[in-house]
XYZ file of C-alpha atoms in Angstrom:
311
model
C 3.104 33.156 -6.274
C 5.354 30.507 -4.724
C 5.299 28.258 -1.679
C 5.494 30.819 1.104
C 7.830 29.131 3.578
C 11.484 28.870 2.590
C 12.221 26.531 5.489
C 11.360 22.836 5.231
C 11.483 20.194 7.958
C 11.805 16.567 6.902
C 10.251 14.146 9.389
C 10.889 10.452 8.897
C 7.941 8.270 9.889
C 8.975 4.597 9.599
C 5.538 3.191 10.342
C 4.411 0.075 8.499
C 2.059 -1.412 11.080
C -0.923 0.372 9.526
C -0.530 -1.364 6.182
C -0.668 -5.020 7.121
C 2.647 -5.868 5.437
C 6.294 -5.071 5.942
C 8.448 -2.716 3.896
C 7.087 0.812 4.365
C 9.368 1.364 7.358
C 12.195 1.598 4.810
C 10.437 4.416 2.947
C 12.049 7.378 4.762
C 15.534 5.990 4.152
C 14.749 5.397 0.467
C 13.506 8.961 0.011
C 16.628 10.334 1.669
C 18.851 8.123 -0.499
C 16.938 9.365 -3.560
C 18.060 12.849 -2.560
C 14.983 14.663 -1.294
C 16.964 16.883 1.054
C 19.574 17.759 -1.549
C 16.951 18.528 -4.202
C 15.066 20.934 -1.942
C 18.308 22.654 -0.954
C 19.132 23.120 -4.636
C 15.748 24.817 -5.029
C 16.713 27.373 -2.393
C 15.066 25.964 0.732
C 16.585 25.750 4.190
C 16.172 22.065 4.874
C 16.232 20.622 8.363
C 16.093 16.847 8.682
C 14.557 15.967 12.041
C 15.489 12.322 11.580
C 13.073 9.467 12.157
C 10.399 9.835 14.810
C 10.608 8.014 18.084
C 7.088 6.750 18.861
C 5.324 8.128 21.919
C 4.308 5.751 24.735
C 0.895 4.112 24.376
C 0.650 2.096 27.567
C -2.848 3.506 28.043
C -4.179 1.885 24.861
C -5.362 -1.681 24.543
C -5.045 -3.763 21.407
C -8.033 -3.994 19.096
C -9.179 -6.886 16.946
C -10.769 -4.477 14.445
C -7.947 -1.905 14.299
C -4.812 -3.905 13.703
C -1.628 -2.814 15.486
C -3.472 0.032 17.191
C -0.833 0.780 19.870
C 2.006 0.936 17.313
C 0.101 3.221 14.935
C -1.095 5.378 17.823
C 2.487 5.769 19.042
C 3.558 7.258 15.723
C 0.359 9.329 15.502
C 1.078 11.032 18.809
C 4.708 11.726 17.922
C 3.929 13.035 14.443
C 1.054 15.247 15.586
C 3.471 17.062 17.884
C 6.365 17.156 15.407
C 4.146 18.525 12.621
C 2.637 21.213 14.841
C 6.044 22.231 16.199
C 7.560 22.544 12.716
C 4.659 24.620 11.387
C 4.621 26.767 14.518
C 8.333 27.486 13.998
C 7.635 28.759 10.469
C 8.787 25.660 8.623
C 6.886 23.508 6.146
C 6.682 19.957 7.537
C 7.229 17.092 5.105
C 6.387 13.642 6.477
C 8.442 10.902 4.842
C 6.491 7.654 5.067
C 5.763 5.115 6.049
C 2.209 3.949 5.393
C -0.803 6.253 5.105
C -1.834 5.813 8.733
C 0.763 8.507 9.439
C -1.688 11.135 8.165
C -3.651 10.613 11.358
C -0.781 12.479 13.007
C 0.369 14.929 10.344
C -3.083 16.259 9.474
C -4.105 16.430 13.134
C -0.984 18.462 13.873
C -1.771 20.851 11.042
C -5.397 21.120 12.190
C -4.130 22.254 15.601
C -1.811 24.771 13.943
C -4.579 26.044 11.633
C -6.835 26.647 14.617
C -4.051 28.534 16.357
C -3.560 30.919 13.428
C -7.295 31.211 12.762
C -7.347 29.750 9.251
C -9.296 26.760 7.875
C -7.364 23.652 6.940
C -8.028 21.955 3.610
C -6.650 18.530 2.635
C -5.753 17.390 -0.880
C -5.771 13.576 -0.805
C -3.962 12.107 -3.819
C -4.647 8.399 -3.558
C -6.281 5.396 -5.182
C -8.235 4.867 -1.953
C -10.568 7.104 0.036
C -9.245 5.880 3.425
C -12.527 6.794 5.144
C -13.022 3.469 6.875
C -13.516 2.896 10.589
C -12.760 -0.292 12.536
C -16.428 -1.222 12.102
C -16.446 -0.789 8.312
C -12.927 -1.868 7.364
C -12.781 -5.298 5.714
C -9.139 -5.754 6.735
C -8.764 -3.761 9.948
C -5.625 -2.127 8.509
C -5.364 1.393 9.875
C -3.881 2.916 6.721
C -7.458 2.809 5.442
C -8.783 4.951 8.324
C -6.861 8.271 8.512
C -9.371 10.519 6.711
C -12.242 9.362 8.914
C -9.954 9.842 11.922
C -8.856 13.425 11.283
C -12.412 14.356 10.280
C -13.631 13.181 13.692
C -15.606 10.233 12.329
C -13.410 7.469 13.761
C -12.907 8.184 17.452
C -12.485 4.511 18.239
C -9.688 4.971 20.808
C -8.220 7.884 22.809
C -5.227 8.223 20.498
C -5.254 12.041 20.632
C -7.202 14.433 22.896
C -10.936 14.299 22.202
C -11.198 18.114 22.214
C -8.638 18.563 19.419
C -9.649 20.377 16.209
C -10.891 18.240 13.323
C -10.959 18.799 9.578
C -14.357 19.570 8.081
C -15.013 16.699 5.602
C -16.281 19.237 3.054
C -12.747 20.654 3.016
C -11.233 17.313 1.987
C -10.576 16.918 -1.750
C -9.761 13.420 -2.967
C -8.287 13.099 -6.456
C -7.485 9.912 -8.341
C -9.780 7.643 -6.324
C -10.508 4.270 -7.941
C -10.936 1.724 -5.134
C -13.559 2.342 -2.433
C -15.276 -0.110 -0.090
C -19.086 -0.093 -0.179
C -19.699 1.156 3.366
C -16.903 3.654 2.881
C -18.696 4.979 -0.207
C -21.811 5.617 1.883
C -19.808 7.446 4.554
C -18.066 9.667 1.989
C -21.399 10.706 0.497
C -22.953 11.269 3.927
C -20.161 13.577 5.050
C -19.873 15.330 1.676
C -16.220 14.619 1.009
C -15.227 16.039 -2.386
C -14.227 13.111 -4.594
C -12.740 13.370 -8.080
C -12.298 9.780 -9.153
C -10.296 8.707 -12.199
C -13.358 9.065 -14.434
C -13.579 12.721 -13.374
C -9.863 13.075 -14.081
C -10.360 11.551 -17.524
C -13.386 13.698 -18.344
C -12.369 17.028 -16.831
C -8.585 16.859 -16.723
C -6.463 17.480 -13.656
C -5.864 21.104 -14.614
C -9.543 22.013 -14.388
C -10.001 20.019 -11.178
C -7.007 21.654 -9.509
C -8.150 25.148 -10.481
C -11.493 24.512 -8.749
C -9.833 23.189 -5.604
C -7.222 25.923 -5.371
C -9.787 28.650 -5.962
C -11.821 27.345 -3.026
C -8.794 27.191 -0.710
C -7.602 30.650 -1.720
C -11.091 32.127 -1.429
C -11.306 30.903 2.175
C -7.747 31.990 3.063
C -7.045 28.372 3.875
C -3.979 26.308 4.602
C -3.526 23.275 2.365
C -2.146 19.925 3.467
C -1.146 17.659 0.575
C -1.029 13.897 1.130
C 0.505 11.954 -1.748
C 0.218 8.167 -1.788
C 2.422 6.258 -4.223
C -0.650 4.374 -5.466
C -2.137 7.626 -6.756
C 0.175 6.966 -9.670
C -0.290 4.190 -12.169
C 1.767 1.129 -11.139
C 3.749 1.394 -14.379
C 4.997 4.794 -13.176
C 5.636 3.835 -9.551
C 5.519 0.112 -8.735
C 6.898 0.354 -5.184
C 3.637 0.121 -3.247
C 1.757 -2.727 -1.627
C -1.728 -1.671 -2.765
C -1.403 -1.235 -6.526
C -4.566 -0.349 -8.440
C -4.328 -0.137 -12.256
C -5.458 2.989 -14.063
C -3.785 5.627 -11.924
C -2.429 9.075 -12.717
C 0.220 9.467 -15.372
C 3.653 10.955 -14.799
C 2.649 14.255 -16.406
C -0.727 14.483 -14.641
C 1.022 14.135 -11.297
C 3.631 16.729 -12.173
C 0.995 19.177 -13.388
C -0.751 18.900 -10.014
C 2.510 19.592 -8.208
C 3.387 22.519 -10.457
C -0.026 24.094 -9.927
C 0.295 23.596 -6.177
C 3.614 25.408 -6.226
C 2.232 28.282 -8.261
C -0.671 28.667 -5.846
C 1.521 29.311 -2.813
C -1.096 27.603 -0.639
C 0.705 24.442 0.454
C 1.484 24.383 4.165
C 2.476 20.725 4.679
C 3.115 17.508 2.758
C 2.979 13.728 3.222
C 4.842 11.290 0.971
C 3.472 7.869 1.867
C 3.196 4.139 1.155
C 6.604 3.827 -0.509
C 7.706 0.217 -0.086
C 11.290 -0.109 -1.350
C 11.101 -3.897 -1.034
C 8.525 -3.884 -3.858
C 10.200 -1.180 -5.934
C 12.193 -1.476 -9.162
C 15.738 -0.288 -8.363
C 14.548 2.830 -6.552
C 12.241 3.972 -9.359
C 9.292 4.928 -7.153
C 11.471 6.787 -4.648
C 12.968 8.860 -7.468
C 9.506 9.621 -8.853
C 8.323 10.836 -5.448
C 11.386 13.054 -5.082
C 10.807 14.425 -8.592
C 7.195 15.210 -7.707
C 8.242 16.916 -4.483
C 10.721 18.974 -6.499
C 7.908 20.159 -8.767
C 5.794 21.109 -5.764
C 8.699 23.123 -4.386
C 9.374 24.939 -7.617
C 11.323 22.920 -10.145
C 10.122 23.993 -13.575
C 9.582 21.721 -16.564
C 12.545 23.307 -18.345
C 14.796 22.586 -15.353
C 14.166 18.839 -15.244
C 17.384 16.786 -15.451
C 17.862 14.255 -18.210
C 18.541 10.683 -17.094
C 20.174 7.972 -19.100
C 18.524 4.565 -19.220
């Protein structure tokens, strides 16, 4: 089985205010320059590039000392929630080009609204070094890229960013793989809400193939939609250095590709985030090319079809 939709919508999300440092706003441009649209077209997809989002007004929101840059992040959240829902509703697979991980507040919320409309449960595969289940009260930094999972699970309603009656994601349907940096209070919250966490020790002991088979079997058994959120820091910094929150000991190049290949074979993926790419910190576009290569595997490029690059 293959990814079901043959139409893909690229949505640039140049948000960096959630990360606490500059650079991620250049991520969408770097991914386009690395050829993401061209690669997906070569794989047989009808690619529509919606351009970069224009943030929605947030005059109704006040600033917050514990959620840094709240109005700016909320503006992108509102715009991306709508853009993601509209793309999915039109029969296209939305791909959010980030931008920091706060953008998932919008993309996952948009997919949750779409999933409710079609009467299917939404599952989230969170490929990241961090759990991102903080709230303004628990976050040591106040940076909102550490809060999206708590937000779309309904556990961080700290401001009226989106309608309070919107659908949320059940935390037991969130699968986090590659985790290796979690704040203490965040760890308690994850356990309390029964988020499924496969940290790097689990990856080492079980292997990503076995972990992915368990996750995909659960999603398929529930007739679910699957949102995939890929943070550059899921990968080991030696593989992809272009990220502001590097944590040693991440996934290898082949582990990441195996995950993407299995996702493609499952036919379950309904939406995708590519986040936290900071070209300012990258090595001559290396991380952008890796992300595009991984997206190509998710959309059907086989191992035998991989191009050879000279040094």
